[in-house]
Structure formats: structure tokens, C-alpha cells
Coordinates of C-alpha atoms in Angstrom, one line a residue:
X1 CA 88.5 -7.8 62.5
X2 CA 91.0 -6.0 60.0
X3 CA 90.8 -7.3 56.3
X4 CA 94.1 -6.8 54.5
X5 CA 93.6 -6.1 51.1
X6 CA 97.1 -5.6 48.9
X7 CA 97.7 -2.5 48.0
X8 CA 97.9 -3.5 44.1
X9 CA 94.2 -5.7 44.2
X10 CA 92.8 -3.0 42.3
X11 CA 95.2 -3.6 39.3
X12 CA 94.5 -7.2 39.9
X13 CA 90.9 -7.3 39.8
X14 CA 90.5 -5.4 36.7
X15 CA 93.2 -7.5 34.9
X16 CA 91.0 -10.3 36.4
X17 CA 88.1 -9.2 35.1
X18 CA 90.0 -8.1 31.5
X19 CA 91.5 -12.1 31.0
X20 CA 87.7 -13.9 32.3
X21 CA 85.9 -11.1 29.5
X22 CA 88.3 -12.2 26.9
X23 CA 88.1 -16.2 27.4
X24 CA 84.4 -15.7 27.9
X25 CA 84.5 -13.8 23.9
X26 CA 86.8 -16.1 22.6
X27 CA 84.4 -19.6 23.9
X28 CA 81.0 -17.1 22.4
X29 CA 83.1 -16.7 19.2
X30 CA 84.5 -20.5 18.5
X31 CA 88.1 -19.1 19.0
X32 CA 88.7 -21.4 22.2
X33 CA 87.0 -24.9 22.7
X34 CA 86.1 -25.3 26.8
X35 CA 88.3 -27.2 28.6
X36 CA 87.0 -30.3 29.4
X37 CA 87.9 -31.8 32.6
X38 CA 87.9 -35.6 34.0
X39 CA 84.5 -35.3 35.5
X40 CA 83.1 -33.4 32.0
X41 CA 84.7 -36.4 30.4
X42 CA 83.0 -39.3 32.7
X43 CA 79.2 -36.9 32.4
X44 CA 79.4 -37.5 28.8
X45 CA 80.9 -41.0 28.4
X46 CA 77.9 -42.2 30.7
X47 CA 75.2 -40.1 29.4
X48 CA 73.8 -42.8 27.2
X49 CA 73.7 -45.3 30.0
X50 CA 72.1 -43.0 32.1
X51 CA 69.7 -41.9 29.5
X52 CA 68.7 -45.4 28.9
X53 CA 68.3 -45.9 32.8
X54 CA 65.9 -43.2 32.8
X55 CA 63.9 -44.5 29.9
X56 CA 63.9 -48.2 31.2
X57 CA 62.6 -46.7 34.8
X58 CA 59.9 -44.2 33.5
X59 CA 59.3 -45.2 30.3
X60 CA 59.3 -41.8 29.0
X61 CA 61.7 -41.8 25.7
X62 CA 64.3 -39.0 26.5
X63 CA 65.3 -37.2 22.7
X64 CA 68.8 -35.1 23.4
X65 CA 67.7 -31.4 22.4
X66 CA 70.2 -28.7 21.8
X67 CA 69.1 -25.4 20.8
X68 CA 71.0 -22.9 18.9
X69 CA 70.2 -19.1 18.4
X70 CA 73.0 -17.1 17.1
X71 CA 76.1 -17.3 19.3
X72 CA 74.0 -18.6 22.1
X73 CA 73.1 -22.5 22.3
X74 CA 71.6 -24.4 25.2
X75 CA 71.4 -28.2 26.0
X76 CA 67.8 -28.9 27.3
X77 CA 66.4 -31.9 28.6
X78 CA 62.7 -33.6 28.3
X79 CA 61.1 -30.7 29.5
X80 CA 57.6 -31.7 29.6
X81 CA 58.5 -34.5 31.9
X82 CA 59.8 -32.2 34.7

């Protein structure tokens, strides 16, 4: 089987990689928001149904726990519970 690669996917790639390393600096940074698409939207809007699903079922009270070091942050659910 021959693979045809274009002759300018070098150029491509690294201009690729150049535009993803800059949106990935500019979302660390606060310069760009994420872009939030229909099923983000729908994840969040039923979150506190869901939430109060799970609490109702197990009984185990589910606290929303983000945590935040530096640039980095990290949305973690009821850990003990897993």
C-alpha cells in the first residue's frame, strides 16, 4: 500500500502544531475562554439534576470541588466515594 503524503505536510504540520501551542497559551493564560459547545452546554445545565440523582440514590452528599494551583485548575469529583 503506498501512503501519499503532500509534498508541503511538513510546513503544515509544524504551522499545525504553531496555531494548537498558541490557543493552548492563550486558554493557560485567560486570553481566550474555551469554546463551549451544545453538548458542554447541556453537561452543565444538568449537572445539578444529575448531582441530586446521585445523592438521592447513594445517599452520599456530592460537594463540587475545583482546585486551583497557579495556572493549572482541576474539577474533581467525591473522590473518596470512587
Amino acid at each position: 500500500m503506498t501512503t501519499l503524503i503532500p509534498p508541503d505536510y511538513a510546513a503544515w504540520l509544524a504551522e499545525l502544531k504553531a496555531t494548537i501551542r498558541n490557543q493552548l497559551w492563550e486558554l493557560r493564560t485567560g486570553r481566550r475562554q474555551p469554546e463551549v459547545n451544545a453538548a458542554m452546554a447541556r453537561g452543565t445545565a444538568l449537572e445539578p439534576q444529575a448531582r441530586a440523582a446521585y445523592e438521592a440514590l447513594t445517599g452520599h452528599v456530592m460537594q463540587p470541588l475545583v482546585l486551583v494551583d497557579g495556572a493549572y485548575s482541576a474539577s474533581l469529583l467525591n473522590l473518596r466515594h470512587t
